[in-house]
Short mmCIF file of C-alpha atoms in Angstrom, two decimals:
data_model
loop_
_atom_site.label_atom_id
_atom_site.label_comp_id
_atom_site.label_asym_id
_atom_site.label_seq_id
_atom_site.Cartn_x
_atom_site.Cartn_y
_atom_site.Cartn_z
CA UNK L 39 0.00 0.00 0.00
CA UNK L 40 1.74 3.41 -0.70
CA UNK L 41 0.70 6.92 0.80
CA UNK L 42 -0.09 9.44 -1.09
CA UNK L 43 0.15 13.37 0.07
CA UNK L 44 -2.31 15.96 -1.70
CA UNK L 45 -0.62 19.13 -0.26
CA UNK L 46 -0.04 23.06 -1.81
CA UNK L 47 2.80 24.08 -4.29
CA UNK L 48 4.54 25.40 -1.21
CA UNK L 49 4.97 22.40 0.42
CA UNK L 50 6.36 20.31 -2.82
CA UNK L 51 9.76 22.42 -2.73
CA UNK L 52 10.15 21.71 1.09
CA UNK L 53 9.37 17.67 0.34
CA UNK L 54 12.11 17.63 -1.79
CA UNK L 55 15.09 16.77 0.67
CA UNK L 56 12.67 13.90 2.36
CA UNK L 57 14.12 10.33 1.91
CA UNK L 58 11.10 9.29 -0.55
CA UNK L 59 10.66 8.47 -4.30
CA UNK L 60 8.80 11.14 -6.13
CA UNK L 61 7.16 10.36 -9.46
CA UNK L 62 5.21 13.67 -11.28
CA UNK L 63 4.49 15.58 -7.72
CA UNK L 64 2.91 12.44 -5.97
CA UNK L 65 5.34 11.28 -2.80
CA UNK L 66 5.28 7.71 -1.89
CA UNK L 67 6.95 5.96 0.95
CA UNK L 68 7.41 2.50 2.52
CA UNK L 69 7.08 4.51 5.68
CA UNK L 70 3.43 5.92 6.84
CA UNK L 71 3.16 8.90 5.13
CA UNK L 72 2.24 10.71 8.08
CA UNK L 73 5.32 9.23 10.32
CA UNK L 74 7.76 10.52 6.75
CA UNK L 75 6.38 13.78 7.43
CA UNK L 76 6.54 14.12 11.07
CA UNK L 77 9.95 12.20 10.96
CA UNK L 78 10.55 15.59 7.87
CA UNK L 79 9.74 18.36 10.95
CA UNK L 80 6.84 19.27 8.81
CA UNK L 81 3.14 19.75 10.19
CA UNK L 82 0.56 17.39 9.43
CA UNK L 83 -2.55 19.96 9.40
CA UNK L 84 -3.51 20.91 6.09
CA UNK L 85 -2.82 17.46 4.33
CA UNK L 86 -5.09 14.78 3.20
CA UNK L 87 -4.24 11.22 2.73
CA UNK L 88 -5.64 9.14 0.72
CA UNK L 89 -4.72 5.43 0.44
CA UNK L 90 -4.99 3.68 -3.05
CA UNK L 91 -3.57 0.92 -5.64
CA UNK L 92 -0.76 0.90 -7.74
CA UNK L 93 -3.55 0.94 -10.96
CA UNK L 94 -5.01 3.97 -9.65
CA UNK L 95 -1.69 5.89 -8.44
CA UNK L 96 -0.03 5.39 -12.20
CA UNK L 97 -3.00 7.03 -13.46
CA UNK L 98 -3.14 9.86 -11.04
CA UNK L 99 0.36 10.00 -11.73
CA UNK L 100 0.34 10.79 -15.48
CA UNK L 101 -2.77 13.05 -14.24
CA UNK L 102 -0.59 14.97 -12.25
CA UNK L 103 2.40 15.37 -14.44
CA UNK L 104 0.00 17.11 -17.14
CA UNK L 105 -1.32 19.80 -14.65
CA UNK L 106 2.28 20.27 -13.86
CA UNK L 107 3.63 20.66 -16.85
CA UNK L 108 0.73 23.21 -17.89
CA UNK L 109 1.45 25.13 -15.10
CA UNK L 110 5.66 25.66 -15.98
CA UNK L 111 4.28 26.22 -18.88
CA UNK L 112 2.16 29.20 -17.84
CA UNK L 113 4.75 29.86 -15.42
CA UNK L 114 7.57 29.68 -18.73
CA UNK L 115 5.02 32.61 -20.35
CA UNK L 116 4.76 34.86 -18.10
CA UNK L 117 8.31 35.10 -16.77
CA UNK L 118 9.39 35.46 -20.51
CA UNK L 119 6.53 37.81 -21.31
CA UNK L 120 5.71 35.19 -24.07
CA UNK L 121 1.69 34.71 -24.01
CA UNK L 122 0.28 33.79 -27.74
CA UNK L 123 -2.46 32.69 -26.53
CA UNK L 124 -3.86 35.64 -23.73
CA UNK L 125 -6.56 37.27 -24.98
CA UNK L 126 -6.73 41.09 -24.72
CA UNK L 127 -9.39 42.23 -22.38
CA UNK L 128 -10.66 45.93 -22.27
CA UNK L 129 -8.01 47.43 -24.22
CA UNK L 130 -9.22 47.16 -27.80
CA UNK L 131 -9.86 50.31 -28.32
CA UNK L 132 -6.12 51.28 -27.84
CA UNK L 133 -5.35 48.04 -29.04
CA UNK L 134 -6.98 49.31 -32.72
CA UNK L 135 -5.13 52.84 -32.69
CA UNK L 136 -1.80 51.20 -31.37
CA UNK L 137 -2.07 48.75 -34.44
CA UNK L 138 -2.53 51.44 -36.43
CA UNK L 139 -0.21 53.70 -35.43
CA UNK L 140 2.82 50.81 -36.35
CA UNK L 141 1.32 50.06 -39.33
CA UNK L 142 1.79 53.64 -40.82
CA UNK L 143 5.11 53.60 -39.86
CA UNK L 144 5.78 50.18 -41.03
CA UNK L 145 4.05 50.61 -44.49
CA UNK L 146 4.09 54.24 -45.45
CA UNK L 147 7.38 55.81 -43.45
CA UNK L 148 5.17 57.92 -41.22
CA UNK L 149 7.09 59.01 -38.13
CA UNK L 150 4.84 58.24 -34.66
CA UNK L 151 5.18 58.38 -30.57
CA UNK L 152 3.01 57.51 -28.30
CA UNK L 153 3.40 57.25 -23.96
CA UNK L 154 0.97 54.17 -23.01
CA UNK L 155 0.72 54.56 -19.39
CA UNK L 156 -1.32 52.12 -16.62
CA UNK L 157 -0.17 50.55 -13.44
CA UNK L 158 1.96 47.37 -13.17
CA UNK L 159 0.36 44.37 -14.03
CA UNK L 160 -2.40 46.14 -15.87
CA UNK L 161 -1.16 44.59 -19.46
CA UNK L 162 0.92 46.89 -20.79
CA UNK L 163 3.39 44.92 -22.31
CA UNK L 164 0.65 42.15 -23.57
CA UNK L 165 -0.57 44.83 -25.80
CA UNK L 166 2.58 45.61 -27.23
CA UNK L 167 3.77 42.43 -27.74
CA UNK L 168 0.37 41.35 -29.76
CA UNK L 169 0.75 44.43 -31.47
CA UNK L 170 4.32 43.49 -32.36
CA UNK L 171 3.18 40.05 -33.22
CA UNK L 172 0.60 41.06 -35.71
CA UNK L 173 2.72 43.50 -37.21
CA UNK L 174 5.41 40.68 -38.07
CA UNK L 175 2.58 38.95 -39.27
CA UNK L 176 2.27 40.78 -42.05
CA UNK L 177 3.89 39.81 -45.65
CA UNK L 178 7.75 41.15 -45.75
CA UNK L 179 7.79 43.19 -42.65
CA UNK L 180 9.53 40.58 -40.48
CA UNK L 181 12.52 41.86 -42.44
CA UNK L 182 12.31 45.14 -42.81
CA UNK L 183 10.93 46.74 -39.46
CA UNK L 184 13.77 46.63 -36.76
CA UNK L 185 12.74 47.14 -33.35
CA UNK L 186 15.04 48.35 -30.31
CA UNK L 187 14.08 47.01 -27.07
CA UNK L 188 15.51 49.58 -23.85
CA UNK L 189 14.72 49.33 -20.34
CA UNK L 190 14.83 52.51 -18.07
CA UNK L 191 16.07 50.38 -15.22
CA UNK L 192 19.25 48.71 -17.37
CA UNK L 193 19.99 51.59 -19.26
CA UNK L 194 20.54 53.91 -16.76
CA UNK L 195 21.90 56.87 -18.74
CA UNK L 196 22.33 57.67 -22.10
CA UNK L 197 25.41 56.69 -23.10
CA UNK L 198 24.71 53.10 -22.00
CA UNK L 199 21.17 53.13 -24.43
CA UNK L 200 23.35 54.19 -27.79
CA UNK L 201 25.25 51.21 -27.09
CA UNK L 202 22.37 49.04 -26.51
CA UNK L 203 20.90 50.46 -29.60
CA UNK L 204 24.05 49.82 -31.81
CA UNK L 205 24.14 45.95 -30.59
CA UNK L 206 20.36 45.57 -31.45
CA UNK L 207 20.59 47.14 -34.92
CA UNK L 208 23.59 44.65 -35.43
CA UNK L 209 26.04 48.08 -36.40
CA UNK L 210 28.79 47.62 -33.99
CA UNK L 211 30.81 47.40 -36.95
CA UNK L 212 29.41 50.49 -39.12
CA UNK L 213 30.61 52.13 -35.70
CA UNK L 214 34.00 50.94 -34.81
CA UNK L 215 36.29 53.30 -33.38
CA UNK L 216 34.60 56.34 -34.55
CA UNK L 217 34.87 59.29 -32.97
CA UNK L 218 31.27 61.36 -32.70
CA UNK L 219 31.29 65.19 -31.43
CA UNK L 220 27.73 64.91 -29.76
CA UNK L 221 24.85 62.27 -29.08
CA UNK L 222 22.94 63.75 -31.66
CA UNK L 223 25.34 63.07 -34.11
CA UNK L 224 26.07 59.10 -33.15
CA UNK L 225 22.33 58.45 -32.94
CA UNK L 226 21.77 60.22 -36.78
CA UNK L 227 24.98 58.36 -37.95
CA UNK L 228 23.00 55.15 -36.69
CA UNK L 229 20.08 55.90 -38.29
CA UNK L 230 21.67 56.98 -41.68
CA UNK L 231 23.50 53.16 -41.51
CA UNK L 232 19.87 52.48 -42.20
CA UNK L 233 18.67 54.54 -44.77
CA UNK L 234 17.88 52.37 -47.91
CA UNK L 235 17.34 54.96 -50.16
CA UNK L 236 14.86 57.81 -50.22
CA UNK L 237 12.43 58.07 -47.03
CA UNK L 238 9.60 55.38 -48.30
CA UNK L 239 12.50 53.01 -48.48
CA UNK L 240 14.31 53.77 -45.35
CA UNK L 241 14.20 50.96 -42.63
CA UNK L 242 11.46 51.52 -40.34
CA UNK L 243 12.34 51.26 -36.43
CA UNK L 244 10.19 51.01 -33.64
CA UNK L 245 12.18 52.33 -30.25
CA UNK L 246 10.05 50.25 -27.29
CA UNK L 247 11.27 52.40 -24.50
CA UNK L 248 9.46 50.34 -20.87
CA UNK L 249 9.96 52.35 -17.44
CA UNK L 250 9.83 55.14 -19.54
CA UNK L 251 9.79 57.95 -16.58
CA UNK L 252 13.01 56.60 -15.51
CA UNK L 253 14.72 58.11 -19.25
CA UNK L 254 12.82 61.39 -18.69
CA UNK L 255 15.08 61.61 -15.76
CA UNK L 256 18.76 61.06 -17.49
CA UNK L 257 20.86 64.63 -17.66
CA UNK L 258 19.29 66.86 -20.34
CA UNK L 259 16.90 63.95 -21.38
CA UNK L 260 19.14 63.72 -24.43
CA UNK L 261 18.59 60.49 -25.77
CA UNK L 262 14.14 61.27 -25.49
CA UNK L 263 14.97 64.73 -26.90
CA UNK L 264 16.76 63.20 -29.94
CA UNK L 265 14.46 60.04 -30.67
CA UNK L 266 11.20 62.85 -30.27
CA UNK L 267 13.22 65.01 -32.72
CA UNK L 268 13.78 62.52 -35.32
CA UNK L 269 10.41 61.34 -35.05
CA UNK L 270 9.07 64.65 -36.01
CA UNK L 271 11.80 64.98 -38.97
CA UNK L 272 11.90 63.74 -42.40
CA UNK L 273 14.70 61.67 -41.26
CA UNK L 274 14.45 57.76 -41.29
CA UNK L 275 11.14 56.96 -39.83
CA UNK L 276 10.56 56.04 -36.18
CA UNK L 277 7.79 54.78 -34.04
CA UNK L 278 8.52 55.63 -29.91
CA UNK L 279 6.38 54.08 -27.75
CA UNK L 280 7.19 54.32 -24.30
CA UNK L 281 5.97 52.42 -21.93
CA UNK L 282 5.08 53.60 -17.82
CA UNK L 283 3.41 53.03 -14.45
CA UNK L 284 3.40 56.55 -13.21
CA UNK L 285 0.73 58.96 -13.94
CA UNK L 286 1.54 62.51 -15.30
CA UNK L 287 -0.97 64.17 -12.68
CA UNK L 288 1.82 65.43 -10.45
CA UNK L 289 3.16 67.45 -13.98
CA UNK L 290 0.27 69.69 -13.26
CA UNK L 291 1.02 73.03 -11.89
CA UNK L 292 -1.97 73.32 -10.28
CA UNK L 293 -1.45 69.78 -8.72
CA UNK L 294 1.85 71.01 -6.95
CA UNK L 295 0.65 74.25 -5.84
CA UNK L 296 -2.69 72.17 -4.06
CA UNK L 297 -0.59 69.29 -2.57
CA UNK L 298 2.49 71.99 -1.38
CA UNK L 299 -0.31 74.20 0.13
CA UNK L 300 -1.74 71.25 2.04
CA UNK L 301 1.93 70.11 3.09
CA UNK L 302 2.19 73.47 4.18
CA UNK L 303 -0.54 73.34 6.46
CA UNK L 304 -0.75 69.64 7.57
CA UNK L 305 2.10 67.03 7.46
CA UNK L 306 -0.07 64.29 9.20
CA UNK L 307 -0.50 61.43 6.57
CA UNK L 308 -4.27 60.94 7.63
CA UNK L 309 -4.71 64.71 6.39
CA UNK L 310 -2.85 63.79 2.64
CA UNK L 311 -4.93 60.20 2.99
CA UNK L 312 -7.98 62.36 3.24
CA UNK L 313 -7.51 64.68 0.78
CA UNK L 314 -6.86 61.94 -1.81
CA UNK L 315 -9.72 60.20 -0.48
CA UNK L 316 -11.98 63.48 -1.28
CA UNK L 317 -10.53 62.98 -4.90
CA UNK L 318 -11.42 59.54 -5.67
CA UNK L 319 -14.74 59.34 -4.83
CA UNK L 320 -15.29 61.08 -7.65
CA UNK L 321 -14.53 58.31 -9.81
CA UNK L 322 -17.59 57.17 -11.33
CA UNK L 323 -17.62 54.77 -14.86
CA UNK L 324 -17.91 57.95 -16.79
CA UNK L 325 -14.86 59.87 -14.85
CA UNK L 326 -12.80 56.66 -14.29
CA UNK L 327 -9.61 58.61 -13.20
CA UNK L 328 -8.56 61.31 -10.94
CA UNK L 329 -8.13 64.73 -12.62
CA UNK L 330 -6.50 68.37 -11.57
CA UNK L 331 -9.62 69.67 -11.16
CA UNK L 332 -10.89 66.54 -8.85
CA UNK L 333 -7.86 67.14 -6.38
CA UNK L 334 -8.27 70.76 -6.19
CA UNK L 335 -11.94 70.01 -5.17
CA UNK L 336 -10.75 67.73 -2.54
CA UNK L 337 -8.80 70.39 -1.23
CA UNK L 338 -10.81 73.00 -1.13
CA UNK L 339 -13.25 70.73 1.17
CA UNK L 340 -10.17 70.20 3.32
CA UNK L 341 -9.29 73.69 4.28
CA UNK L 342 -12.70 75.10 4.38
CA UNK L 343 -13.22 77.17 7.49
CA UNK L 344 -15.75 75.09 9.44
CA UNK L 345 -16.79 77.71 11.52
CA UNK L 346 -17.11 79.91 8.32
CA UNK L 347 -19.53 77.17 7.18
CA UNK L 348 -21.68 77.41 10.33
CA UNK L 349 -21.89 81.34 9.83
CA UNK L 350 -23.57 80.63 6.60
CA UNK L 351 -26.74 78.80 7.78
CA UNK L 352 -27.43 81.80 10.25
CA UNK L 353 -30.38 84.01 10.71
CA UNK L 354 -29.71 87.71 9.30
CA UNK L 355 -30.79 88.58 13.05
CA UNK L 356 -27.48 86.68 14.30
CA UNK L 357 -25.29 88.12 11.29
CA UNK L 358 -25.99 91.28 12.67
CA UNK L 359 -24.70 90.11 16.29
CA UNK L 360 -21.78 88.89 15.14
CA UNK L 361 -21.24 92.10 13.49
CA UNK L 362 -21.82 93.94 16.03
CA UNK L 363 -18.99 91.81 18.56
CA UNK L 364 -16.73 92.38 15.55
CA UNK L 365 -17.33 96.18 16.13
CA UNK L 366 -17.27 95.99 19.64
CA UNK L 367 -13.29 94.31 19.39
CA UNK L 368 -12.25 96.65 16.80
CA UNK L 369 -12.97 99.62 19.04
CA UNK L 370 -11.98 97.65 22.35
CA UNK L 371 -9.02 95.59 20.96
CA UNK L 372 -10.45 92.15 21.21
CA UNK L 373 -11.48 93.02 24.66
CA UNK L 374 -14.28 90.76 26.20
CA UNK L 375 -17.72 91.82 25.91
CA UNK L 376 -21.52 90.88 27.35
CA UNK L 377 -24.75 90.93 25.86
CA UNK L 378 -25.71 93.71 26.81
CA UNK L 379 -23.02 95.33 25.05
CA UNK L 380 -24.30 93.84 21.54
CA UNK L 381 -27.19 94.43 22.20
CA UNK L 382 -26.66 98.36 22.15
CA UNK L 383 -24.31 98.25 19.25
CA UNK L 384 -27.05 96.46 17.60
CA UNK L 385 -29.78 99.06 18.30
CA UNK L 386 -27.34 102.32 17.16
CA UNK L 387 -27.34 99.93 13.98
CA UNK L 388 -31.36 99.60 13.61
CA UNK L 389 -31.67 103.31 14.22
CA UNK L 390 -29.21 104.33 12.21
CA UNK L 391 -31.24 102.81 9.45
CA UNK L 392 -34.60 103.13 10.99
CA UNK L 393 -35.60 99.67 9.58
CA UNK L 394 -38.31 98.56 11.35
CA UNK L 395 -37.37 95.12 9.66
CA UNK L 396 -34.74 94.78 12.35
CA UNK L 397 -36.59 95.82 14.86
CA UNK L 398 -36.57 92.53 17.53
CA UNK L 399 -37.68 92.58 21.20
CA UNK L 400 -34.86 92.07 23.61
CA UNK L 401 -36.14 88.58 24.72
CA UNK L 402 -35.72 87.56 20.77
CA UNK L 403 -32.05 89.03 20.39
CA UNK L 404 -30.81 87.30 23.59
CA UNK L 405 -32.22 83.65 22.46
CA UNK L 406 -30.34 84.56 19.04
CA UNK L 407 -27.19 85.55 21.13
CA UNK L 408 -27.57 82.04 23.24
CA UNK L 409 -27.76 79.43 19.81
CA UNK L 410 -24.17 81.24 19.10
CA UNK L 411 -22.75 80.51 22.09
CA UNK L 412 -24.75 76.95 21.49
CA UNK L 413 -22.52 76.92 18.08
CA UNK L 414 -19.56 77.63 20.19
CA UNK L 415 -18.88 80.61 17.78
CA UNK L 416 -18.54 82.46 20.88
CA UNK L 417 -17.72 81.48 24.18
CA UNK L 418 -17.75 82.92 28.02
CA UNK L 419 -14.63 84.04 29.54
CA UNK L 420 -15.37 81.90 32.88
CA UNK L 421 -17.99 79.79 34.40
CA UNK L 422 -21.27 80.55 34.36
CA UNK L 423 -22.29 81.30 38.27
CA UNK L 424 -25.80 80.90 39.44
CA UNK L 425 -26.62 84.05 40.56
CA UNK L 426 -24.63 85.60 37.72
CA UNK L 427 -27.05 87.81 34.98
CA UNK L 428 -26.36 86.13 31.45
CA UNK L 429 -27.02 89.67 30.10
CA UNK L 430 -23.46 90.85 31.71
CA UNK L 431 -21.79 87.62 31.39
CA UNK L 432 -18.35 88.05 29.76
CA UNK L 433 -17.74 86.83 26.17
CA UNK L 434 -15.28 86.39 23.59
CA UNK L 435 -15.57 85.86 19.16
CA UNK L 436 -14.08 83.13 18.15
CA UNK L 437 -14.56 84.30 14.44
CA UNK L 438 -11.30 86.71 13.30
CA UNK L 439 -12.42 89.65 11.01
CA UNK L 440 -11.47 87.98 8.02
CA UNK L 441 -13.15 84.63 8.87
CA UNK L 442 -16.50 87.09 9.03
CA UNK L 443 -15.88 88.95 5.91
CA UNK L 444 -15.23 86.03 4.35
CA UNK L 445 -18.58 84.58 5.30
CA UNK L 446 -20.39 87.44 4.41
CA UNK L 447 -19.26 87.69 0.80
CA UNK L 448 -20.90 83.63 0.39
CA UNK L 449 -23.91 84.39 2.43
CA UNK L 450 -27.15 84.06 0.49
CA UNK L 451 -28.92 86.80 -0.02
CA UNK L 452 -27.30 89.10 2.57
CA UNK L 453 -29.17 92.31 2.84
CA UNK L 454 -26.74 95.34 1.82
CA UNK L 455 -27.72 97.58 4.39
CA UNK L 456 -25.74 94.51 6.66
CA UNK L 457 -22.52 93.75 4.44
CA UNK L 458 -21.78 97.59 4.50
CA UNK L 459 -22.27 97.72 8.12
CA UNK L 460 -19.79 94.82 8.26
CA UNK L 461 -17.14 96.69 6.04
CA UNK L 462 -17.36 100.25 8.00
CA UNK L 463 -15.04 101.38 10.17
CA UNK L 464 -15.27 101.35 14.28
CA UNK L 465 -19.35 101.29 14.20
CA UNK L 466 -21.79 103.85 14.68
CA UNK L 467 -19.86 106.20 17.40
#
């Protein structure tokens, strides 16, 4: 009777070193398999065993050794980028335009770039490579379309990607020992090495250019500079397509400015995780991604004055008693002050005007003057006694000048008569 272990692909590598004969991923052993694996130091939780005859383990053998060998074979694929067979999900759109794009260079000499940018993992290089593949496809361009394969994390400056590009288009010797005065001038000597003829004839190449933000940040970007140039030249035709992970949203001036300002005022991560937060719940399946406009949004909620906010659900009866406490600290230098106080600042103000509109009973003002203390937009200066009056208790704003003007200029509707009382100087003396 042989024991057989059904176990996970982590366990197989560790079985390895076990005294045991191993045919196509199923262990057996004269032993009990569960003694071999104790006897191994390994855990027996997580296995199953399963006891069977030689007939039945030969065939669950060969089963075996075909789901293994699909698997390397996946495994083979992916590590060497080489899918045929993956089918291209969601991108066919680009796919089409991508296609097209290497085509016109391929056929008719037309000079092309394009950036094709999405996170790691997201297919990038699948579309590409069937792009590649479909091009070479096609009758005599195997032969006559080079392509130049550069990495941003292998060809870590300039100098090292002319000499990558020399060994791919096979010119080491066209080189030699020649001496070049500038970059420019190797990379067109390369290119001219190509040159067939007249431009229809010239030997297309297609410059594949992956972790492309990594060659935007070699000195003087010369090697981008010279490949855009000659792709927007009537020199031998090109197709750049470069290849990245990172978004361009942080190129935005107005994205710096908004995410400096916020540093500037909070360097708590929960803050930046907020604000970002803010910005992608926008996303919606007609907005899929994050824009300038989304962020500065996002901010804008961030930094808004709450108190501000509270000021602009308020009565015009308690506008005009915050207006009045503003008065009262301009002339008293943000000295505290009772109700009493506003309240008589706020009558010079009603018959200054003589608007009978703003004409309340006392009772009325000093319920308005408690639901702002309730909104803690002002506060008393000590505890509230028992025997104290509330009319003389001692107060202080907790709104700043600006803060008020501020709020004035968004509240709706806000009687003129009001806003110009706000913006005069030292009240009604």
């Amino acid at each position: 009777m042989t024991g057989v272990v059904v176990c996970h692909w982590q366990h197989l590598g560790k079985l390895v070193g076990i005294h045991a004969k191993r045919s196509c991923g199923v262990f057996s052993w004269s032993l009990d398999p569960r003694t071999a694996l104790v006897r191994a130091g390994f855990s027996v939780r997580g296995f199953q065993f399963v006891e069977m005859s030689s007939r039945k383990s030969k065939n669950n053998s060969l089963i075996h050794a075909e789901y293994i060998s699909q698997v390397q074979r996946i495994l083979r694929e992916r590590f060497y980028h080489q899918s045929p067979h993956s089918n291209l999900f969601g991108v066919q759109v680009q796919y089409k335009h991508l296609i097209e794009l290497l085509k016109r260079t391929a056929i008719h000499g037309e000079s092309n770039s394009v950036l094709i940018i999405g996170p790691r993992g997201s297919g990038k290089t699948m579309l590409i490579n069937h792009a590649l593949k479909e091009l070479t496809e096609v009758e005599d361009m195997n032969e006559n379309v080079l392509q130049v394969h550069l990495n941003g994390l292998l060809q870590t400056n300039d100098k090292i990607a002319l000499k990558e590009i020399t060994r791919q288009l096979n010119l080491e010797n066209v080189v030699g020992d020649r001496v070049f005065g500038s970059f420019a001038e190797n990379l067109s000597f390369i290119l001219e090495a190509l040159k067939k003829g007249d431009r229809m004839s010239s030997c297309p190449v297609i410059f594949i250019l992956d972790e492309f933000d990594l060659f935007a940040h070699h000195r003087n970007q010369t090697l981008l500079y010279n490949l855009l140039d000659i792709s927007q030249s009537a020199q031998t035709p090109v197709a750049v397509i470069g290849l990245t992970c990172r978004l361009c949203l942080s190129e935005d001036t107005s994205v710096r400015e908004v995410l400096q300002k916020h540093f500037n005022v909070s360097k708590n991560l929960q803050s930046l995780h907020m604000l970002l937060m803010l910005a992608l719940s926008h996303i919606t399946t007609s907005h899929p991604f994050v824009t300038a406009a989304d962020l500065m949004e996002a901010h804008q909620l961030c930094s808004m004055d709450s108190k501000a906010n509270i000021v602009h659900g308020l009565s015009v009866l308690e506008i005009c008693l915050i207006i009045a406490m503003k008065h009262l600290n301009d002339i008293y230098e943000e000295e505290p002050f009772n109700f009493q106080m506003v309240y008589n600042e706020f009558q010079k103000f009603v018959q200054r005007k003589a608007h009978s509109v703003y004409n309340f009973e006392k009772p009325v003002v000093m319920k308005a003057f408690e639901h702002l203390q309730q909104l803690e937009l002002i506060r008393p200066m000590e505890r509230t006694s028992v025997n104290a009056q509330r009319e003389y208790q001692l107060m202080k704003l907790l709104l700043d000048n600006t803060q008020i003007m501020n709020a004035l200029q968004k509240y709706p509707n806000c009687p003129t008569d009001v806003r110009q009382w706000a913006t005069s100087s030292l009240s009604w003396l």
